[in-house]
XYZ file of C-alpha atoms in Angstrom:
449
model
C -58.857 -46.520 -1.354
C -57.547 -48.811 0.995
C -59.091 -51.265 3.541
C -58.190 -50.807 6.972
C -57.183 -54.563 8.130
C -58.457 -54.976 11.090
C -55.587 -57.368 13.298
C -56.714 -59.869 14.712
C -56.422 -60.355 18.481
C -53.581 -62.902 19.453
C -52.624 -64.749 22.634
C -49.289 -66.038 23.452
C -50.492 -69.609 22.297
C -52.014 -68.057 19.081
C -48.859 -67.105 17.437
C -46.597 -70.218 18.936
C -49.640 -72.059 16.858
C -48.811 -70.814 14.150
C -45.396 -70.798 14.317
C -44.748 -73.987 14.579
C -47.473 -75.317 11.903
C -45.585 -76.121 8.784
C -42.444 -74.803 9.081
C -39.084 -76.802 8.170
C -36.401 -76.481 10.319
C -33.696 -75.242 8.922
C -30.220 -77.314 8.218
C -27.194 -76.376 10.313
C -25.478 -75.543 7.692
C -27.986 -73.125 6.223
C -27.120 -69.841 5.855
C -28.609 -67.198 8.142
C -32.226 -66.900 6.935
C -33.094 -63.260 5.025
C -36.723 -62.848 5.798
C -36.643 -59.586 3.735
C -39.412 -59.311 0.939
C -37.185 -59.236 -2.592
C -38.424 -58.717 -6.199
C -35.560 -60.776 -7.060
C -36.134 -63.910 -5.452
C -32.667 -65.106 -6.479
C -31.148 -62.603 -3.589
C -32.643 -65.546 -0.964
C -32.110 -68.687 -2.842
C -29.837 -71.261 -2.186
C -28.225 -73.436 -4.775
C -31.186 -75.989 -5.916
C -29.636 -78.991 -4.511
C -28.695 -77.797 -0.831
C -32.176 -78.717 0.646
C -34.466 -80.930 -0.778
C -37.350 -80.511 1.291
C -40.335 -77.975 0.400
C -42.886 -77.266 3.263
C -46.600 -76.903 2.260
C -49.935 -75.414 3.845
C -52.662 -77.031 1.573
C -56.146 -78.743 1.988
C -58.347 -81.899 0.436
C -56.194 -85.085 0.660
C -57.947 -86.557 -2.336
C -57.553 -83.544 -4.448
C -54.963 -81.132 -3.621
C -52.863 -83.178 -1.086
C -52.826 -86.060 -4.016
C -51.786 -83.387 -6.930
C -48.813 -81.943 -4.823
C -47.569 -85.553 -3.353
C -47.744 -86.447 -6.934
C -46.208 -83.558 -8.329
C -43.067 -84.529 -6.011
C -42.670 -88.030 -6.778
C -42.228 -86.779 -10.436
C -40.111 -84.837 -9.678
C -37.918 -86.589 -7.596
C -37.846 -89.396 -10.142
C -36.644 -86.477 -12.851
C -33.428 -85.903 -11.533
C -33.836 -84.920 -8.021
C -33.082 -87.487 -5.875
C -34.468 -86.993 -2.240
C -36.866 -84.547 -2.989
C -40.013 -84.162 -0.862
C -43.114 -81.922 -0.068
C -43.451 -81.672 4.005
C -47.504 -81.186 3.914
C -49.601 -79.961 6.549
C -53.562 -80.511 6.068
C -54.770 -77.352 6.260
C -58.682 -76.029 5.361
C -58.649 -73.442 3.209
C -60.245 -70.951 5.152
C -57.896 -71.614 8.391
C -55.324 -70.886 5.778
C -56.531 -67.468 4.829
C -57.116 -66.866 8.698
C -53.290 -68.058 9.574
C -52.189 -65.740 7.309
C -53.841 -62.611 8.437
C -52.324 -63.924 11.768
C -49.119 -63.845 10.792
C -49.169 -60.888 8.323
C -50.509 -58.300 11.434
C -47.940 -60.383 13.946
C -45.101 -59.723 11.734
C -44.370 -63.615 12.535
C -43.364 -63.769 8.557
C -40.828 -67.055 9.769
C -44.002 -69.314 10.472
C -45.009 -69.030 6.840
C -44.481 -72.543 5.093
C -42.506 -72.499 1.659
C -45.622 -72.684 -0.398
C -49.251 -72.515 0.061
C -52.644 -73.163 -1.734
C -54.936 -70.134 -1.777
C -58.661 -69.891 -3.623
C -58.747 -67.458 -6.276
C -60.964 -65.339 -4.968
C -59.082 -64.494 -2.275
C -55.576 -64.249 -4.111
C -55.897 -60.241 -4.666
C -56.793 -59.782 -1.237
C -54.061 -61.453 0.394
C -51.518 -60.518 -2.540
C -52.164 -56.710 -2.129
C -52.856 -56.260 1.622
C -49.988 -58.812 2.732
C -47.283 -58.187 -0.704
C -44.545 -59.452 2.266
C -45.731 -62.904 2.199
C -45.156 -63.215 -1.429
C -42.554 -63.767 -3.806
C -42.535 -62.212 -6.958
C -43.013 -65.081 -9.910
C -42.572 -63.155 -12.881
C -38.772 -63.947 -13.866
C -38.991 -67.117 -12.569
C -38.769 -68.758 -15.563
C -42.284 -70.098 -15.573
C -44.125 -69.516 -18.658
C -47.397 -67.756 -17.755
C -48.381 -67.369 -20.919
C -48.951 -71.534 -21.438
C -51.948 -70.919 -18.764
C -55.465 -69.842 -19.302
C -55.106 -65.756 -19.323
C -58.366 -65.612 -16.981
C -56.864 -67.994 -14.642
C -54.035 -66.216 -14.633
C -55.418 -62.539 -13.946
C -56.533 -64.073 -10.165
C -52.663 -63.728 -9.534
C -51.099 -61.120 -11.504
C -50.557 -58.120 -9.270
C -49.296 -54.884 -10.429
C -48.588 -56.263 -13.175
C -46.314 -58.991 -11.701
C -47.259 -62.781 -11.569
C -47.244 -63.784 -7.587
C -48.840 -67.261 -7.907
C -49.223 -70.809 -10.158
C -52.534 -71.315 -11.467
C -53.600 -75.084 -10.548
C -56.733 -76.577 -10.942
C -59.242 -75.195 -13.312
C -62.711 -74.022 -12.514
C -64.015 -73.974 -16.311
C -67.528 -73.389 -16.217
C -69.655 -76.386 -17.894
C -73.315 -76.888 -18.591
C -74.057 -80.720 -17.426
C -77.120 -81.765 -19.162
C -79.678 -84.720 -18.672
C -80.382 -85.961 -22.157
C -83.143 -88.188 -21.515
C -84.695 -85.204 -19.988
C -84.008 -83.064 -23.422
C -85.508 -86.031 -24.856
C -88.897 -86.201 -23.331
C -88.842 -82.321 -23.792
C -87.889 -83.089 -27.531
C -84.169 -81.539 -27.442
C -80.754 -82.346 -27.552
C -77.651 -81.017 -26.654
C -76.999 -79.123 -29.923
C -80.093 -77.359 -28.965
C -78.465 -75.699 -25.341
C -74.752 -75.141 -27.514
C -73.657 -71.961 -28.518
C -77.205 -70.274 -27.710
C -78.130 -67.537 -25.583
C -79.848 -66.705 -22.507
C -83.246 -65.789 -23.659
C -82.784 -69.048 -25.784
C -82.277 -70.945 -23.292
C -85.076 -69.175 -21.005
C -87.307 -70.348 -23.471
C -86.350 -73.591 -23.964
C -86.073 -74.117 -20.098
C -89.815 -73.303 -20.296
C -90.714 -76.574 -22.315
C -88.232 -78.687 -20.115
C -90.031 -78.044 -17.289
C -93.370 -78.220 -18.815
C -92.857 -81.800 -19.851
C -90.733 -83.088 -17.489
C -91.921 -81.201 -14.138
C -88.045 -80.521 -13.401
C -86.463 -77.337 -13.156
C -83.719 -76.232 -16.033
C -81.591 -75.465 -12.774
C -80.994 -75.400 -8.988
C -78.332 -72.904 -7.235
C -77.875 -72.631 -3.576
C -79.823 -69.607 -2.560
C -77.988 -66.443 -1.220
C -74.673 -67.889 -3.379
C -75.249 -66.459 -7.186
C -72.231 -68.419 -9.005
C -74.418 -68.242 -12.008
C -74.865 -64.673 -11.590
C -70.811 -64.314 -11.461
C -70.663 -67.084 -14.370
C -72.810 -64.832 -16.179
C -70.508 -61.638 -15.869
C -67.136 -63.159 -16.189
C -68.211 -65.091 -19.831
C -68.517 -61.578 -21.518
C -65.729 -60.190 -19.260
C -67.309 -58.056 -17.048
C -66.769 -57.606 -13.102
C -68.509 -55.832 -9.853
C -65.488 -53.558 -10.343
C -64.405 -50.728 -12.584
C -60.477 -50.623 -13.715
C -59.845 -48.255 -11.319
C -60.387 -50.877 -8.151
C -64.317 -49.035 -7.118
C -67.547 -50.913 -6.574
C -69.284 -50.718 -9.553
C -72.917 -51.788 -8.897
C -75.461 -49.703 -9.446
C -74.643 -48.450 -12.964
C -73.684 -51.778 -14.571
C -75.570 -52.841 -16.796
C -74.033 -55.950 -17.386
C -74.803 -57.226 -13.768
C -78.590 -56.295 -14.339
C -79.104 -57.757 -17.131
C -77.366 -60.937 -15.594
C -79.731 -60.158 -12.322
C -82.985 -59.706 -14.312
C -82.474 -63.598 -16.471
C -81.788 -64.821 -13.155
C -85.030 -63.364 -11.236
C -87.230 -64.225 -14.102
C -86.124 -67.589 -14.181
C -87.034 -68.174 -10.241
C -90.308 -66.594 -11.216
C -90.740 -69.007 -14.171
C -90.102 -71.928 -11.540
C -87.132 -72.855 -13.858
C -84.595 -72.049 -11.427
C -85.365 -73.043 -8.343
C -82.854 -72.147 -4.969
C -81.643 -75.191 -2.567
C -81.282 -73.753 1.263
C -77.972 -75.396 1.136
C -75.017 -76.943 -0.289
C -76.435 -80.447 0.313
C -79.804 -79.654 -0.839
C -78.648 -78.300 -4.411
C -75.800 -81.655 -4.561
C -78.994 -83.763 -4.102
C -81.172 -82.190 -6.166
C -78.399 -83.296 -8.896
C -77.925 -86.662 -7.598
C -81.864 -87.691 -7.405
C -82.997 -86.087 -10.670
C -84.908 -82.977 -9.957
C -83.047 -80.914 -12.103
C -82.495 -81.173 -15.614
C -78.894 -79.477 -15.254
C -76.387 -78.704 -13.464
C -74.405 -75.289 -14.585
C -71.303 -74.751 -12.377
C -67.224 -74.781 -12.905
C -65.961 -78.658 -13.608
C -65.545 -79.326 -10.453
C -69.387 -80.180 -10.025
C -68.247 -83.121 -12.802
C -67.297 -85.209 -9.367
C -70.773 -84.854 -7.892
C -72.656 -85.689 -11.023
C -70.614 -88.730 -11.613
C -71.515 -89.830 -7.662
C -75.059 -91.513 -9.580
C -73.849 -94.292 -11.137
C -76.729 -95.887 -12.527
C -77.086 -92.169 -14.237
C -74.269 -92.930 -16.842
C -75.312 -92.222 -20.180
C -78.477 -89.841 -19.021
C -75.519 -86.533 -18.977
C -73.984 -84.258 -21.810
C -71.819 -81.725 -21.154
C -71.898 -78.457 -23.059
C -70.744 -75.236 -22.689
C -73.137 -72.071 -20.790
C -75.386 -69.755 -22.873
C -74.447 -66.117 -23.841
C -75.869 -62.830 -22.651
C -77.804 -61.454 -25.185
C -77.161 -57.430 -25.149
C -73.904 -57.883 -22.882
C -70.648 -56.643 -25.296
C -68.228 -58.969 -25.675
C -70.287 -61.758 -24.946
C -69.252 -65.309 -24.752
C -70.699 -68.797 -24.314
C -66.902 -69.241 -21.709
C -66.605 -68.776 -17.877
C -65.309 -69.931 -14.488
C -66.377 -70.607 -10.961
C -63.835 -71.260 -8.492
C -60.673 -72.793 -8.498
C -57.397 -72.112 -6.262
C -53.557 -71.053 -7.356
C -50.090 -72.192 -5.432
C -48.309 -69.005 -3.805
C -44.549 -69.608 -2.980
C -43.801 -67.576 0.152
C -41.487 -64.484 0.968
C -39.815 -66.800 3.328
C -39.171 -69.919 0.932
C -35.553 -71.116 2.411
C -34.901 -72.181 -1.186
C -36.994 -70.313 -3.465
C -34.821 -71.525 -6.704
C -36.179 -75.174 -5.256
C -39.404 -74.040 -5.424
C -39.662 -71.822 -8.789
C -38.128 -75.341 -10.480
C -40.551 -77.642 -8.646
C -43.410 -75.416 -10.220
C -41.831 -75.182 -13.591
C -41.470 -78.473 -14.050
C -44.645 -79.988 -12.449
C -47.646 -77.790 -12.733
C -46.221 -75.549 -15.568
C -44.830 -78.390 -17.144
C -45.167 -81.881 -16.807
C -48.361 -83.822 -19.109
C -47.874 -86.786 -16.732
C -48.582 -84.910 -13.870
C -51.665 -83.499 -15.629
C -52.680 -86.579 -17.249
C -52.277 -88.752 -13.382
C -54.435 -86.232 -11.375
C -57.228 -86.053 -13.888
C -58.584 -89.550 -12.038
C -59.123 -86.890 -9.303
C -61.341 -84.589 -11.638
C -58.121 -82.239 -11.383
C -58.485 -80.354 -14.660
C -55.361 -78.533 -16.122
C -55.512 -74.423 -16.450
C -51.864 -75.307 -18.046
C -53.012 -75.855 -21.557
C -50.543 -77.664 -23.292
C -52.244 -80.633 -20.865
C -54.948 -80.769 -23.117
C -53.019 -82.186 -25.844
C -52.295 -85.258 -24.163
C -54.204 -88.158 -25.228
C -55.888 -88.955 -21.894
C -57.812 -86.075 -22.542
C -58.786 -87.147 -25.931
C -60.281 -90.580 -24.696
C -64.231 -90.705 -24.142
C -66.066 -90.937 -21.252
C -68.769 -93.174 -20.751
C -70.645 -91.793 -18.178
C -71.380 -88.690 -20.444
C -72.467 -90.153 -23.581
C -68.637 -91.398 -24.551
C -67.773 -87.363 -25.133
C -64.226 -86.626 -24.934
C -65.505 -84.014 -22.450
C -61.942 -82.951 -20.917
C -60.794 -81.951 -23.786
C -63.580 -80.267 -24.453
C -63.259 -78.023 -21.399
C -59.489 -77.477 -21.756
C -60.692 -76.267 -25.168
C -63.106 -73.976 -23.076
C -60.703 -72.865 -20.571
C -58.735 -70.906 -23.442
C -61.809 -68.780 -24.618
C -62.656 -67.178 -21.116
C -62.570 -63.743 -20.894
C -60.241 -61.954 -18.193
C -61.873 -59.311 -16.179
C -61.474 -56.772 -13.255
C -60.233 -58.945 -10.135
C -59.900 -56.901 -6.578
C -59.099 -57.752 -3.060
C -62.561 -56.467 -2.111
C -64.519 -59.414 -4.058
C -66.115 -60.849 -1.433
C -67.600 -57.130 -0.224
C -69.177 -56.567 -3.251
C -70.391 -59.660 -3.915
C -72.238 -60.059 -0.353
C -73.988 -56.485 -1.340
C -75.130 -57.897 -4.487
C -76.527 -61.052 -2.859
C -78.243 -59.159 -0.222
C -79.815 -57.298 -3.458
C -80.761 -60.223 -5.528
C -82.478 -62.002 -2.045
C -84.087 -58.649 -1.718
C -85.638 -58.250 -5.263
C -86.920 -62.394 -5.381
C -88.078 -62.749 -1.582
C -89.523 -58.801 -1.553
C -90.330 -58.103 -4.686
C -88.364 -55.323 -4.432
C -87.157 -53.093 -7.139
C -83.276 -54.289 -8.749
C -82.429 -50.615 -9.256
C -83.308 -49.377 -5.864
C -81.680 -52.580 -4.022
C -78.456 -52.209 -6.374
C -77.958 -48.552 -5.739
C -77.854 -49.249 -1.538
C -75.938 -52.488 -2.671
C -73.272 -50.070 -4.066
C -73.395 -47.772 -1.223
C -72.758 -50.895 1.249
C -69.583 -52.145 -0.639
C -68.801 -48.866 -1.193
C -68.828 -48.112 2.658
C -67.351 -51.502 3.509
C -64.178 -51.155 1.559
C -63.314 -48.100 2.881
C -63.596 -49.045 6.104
């Protein structure tokens, strides 16, 4: 089946927008530019030293700006003199929008060389726009150094389209001095499962009057946690919704509803609410990819009080693991790259190659999805803030045991009918079975619209 894309609507002042956002101007002594989509991406590359200048749509100047600015300056110091990233700050989600501008304009020369993308919207982009892509897989990149979860965000018909970047390794951030008073430790939440831990949250918030956990209502990440640790997905192989007969998702739906019922989950009404509720100690946990290690660390008088471990199992679930993800975003080097051999090397040698990158960006609480980064001794070295645990390499270690699973471009559809459900069932009482089946029949009807 296949989504109708609606175009967007564009003025005159729209597409000279976007035209001129990003893009290099070319040398006079360029060749004639091929703007035609090749599998070979060698048939549009120049030699790697005629241009030395890369241009870049990404977002976050502490995170992602810093990592690709980095990334440059070692590379420039490895041989290639003059070499620099042209960045323009772009938000992510003006990024996906520019795109779909472009893509339904047929305005393919205001891409940028390369651009940062979430992962959740790779498949999306990758299948309903494969002209604004080049093809990675004989690049010379070694895909198989990266987690092979990470990797399946980007791996289109079989062909690799992006570079995994930062990770989005799913870790369990525990309060220890609340375990204490509840007469746990860590060891007690590691390597368990979910009706283990349902019971255990039970005590925790008998003697300590927090919740086990807090998640911003109407956004399940632990509900998608839950089903990508045993390797399971809102889709069947063959791209369809797959909803109301998965068993997986209600068993993940169920723990999750019981627990809001047992008051130890409770939902934040937003982002800032559920941070806080971290920060000021009304939760006992904090369950999300590593990224959340940035916020917990914002308390400093908290160092010491936080373990990190890694997320129960489902209990009946096949294949069931105590590994997952949430979030994380991939590079993408354009159909339009003026010097796509520039680029592919750039890549190879930075993000799917280079420790010292790794090891610099980690200040930023950029973990590596390249795993060979996890040998380096910087992610060895303790951490004081979390009980002097050598907790990066502990999540490298994690990143390599999550499961792949069913990616589509339709994530988002499927996942909005399954929230509407799960809001439905906990604020109605309503029954999981009846709200999945017209959750099915909504993402069902939206994807082939």
């Amino acid at each position: 089946m296949k989504r109708k894309i609606i175009a967007v609507i564009l003025t005159g002042l729209m597409v000279f927008s976007a035209s001129s956002c990003g893009k290099k101007p070319a040398p006079s002594s360029a060749p004639e530019e091929n703007t035609s989509n090749s599998d070979t991406p060698e048939d549009t590359s120049s030699d790697i030293s005629a241009d030395n200048t890369l241009t870049v749509w990404t977002w976050d100047p502490n995170f992602n700006i810093y990592a690709i600015n980095k990334a440059a300056e070692l590379y420039a110091a490895d041989g290639h003199e003059g070499f620099h990233v042209d960045i323009t700050e772009i938000e992510s989600q003006d990024i996906e929008t520019k795109l779909t501008t472009i893509a339904n304009a047929g305005e393919l020369d205001a891409l940028p060389d390369i651009f940062l993308i979430q992962d959740a919207s790779f498949q999306k982009f990758a299948q309903n726009y494969p002209e604004i892509f080049t093809d990675l897989t004989d690049s010379g990149i070694d895909f198989s150094q990266f987690s092979a979860a990470k990797t399946s965000y980007s791996i289109v018909n079989g062909k690799n389209m992006g570079i995994p970047f930062d990770s989005g390794t799913a870790v369990n951030c525990i309060r220890t001095d609340y375990l204490e008073q509840a007469g746990f430790t860590v060891e007690d939440f590691t390597d368990i499962t979910w009706c283990d831990y349902m019971e255990k949250a039970k005590i925790v918030k008998e003697k300590t009057g927090q919740p086990m956990l807090t998640a911003k209502s109407a956004t399940p990440d632990i509900i998608m946690m839950m089903l990508q640790s045993c390797g399971a997905s809102l889709f069947l192989e063959d791209g369809s919704p797959n909803l109301d007969q998965n068993d997986v998702l209600k068993e993940c739906m169920s723990i999750y509803v019981q627990m809001v019922k047992d008051k130890t989950l409770e939902e934040m009404p937003g982002w800032d609410q559920y941070i806080a509720s971290i920060n000021n100690g009304t939760v006992a946990s904090a369950m999300n990819g590593c990224w959340i290690i940035a916020s917990v660390e914002a308390k400093e008088d908290q160092s010491g009080k936080w373990a990190v471990t890694n997320l129960p199992r489902l209990d009946s679930a096949p294949n069931a693991t105590n590994y997952s993800s949430n979030g994380g975003s991939t590079w993408a080097i354009t159909s339009q790259c003026q010097n796509k051999k520039l680029a592919q090397d750039f890549f190879k040698s930075t993000f799917a190659g280079s420790q010292e990158l790794y090891d610099d960006i980690l200040s930023k609480g950029a973990l590596s999805t390249w795993l060979p980064a996890g040998d380096s001794s910087i992610y060895e070295q303790p951490v004081d803030f979390f009980g002097n645990d050598a907790i990066y390499k502990k999540i490298v270690e994690y990143s390599s045991e999550i499961p792949s699973s069913v990616t589509s471009p339709f994530y988002y559809d499927a996942r909005d009918a399954m929230c509407t459900a799960l809001s439905n069932v906990i604020q109605e009482n309503a029954s999981l079975d009846d709200e999945l089946k017209t959750a099915q029949e909504t993402a069902e009807f939206n994807i082939s619209k």
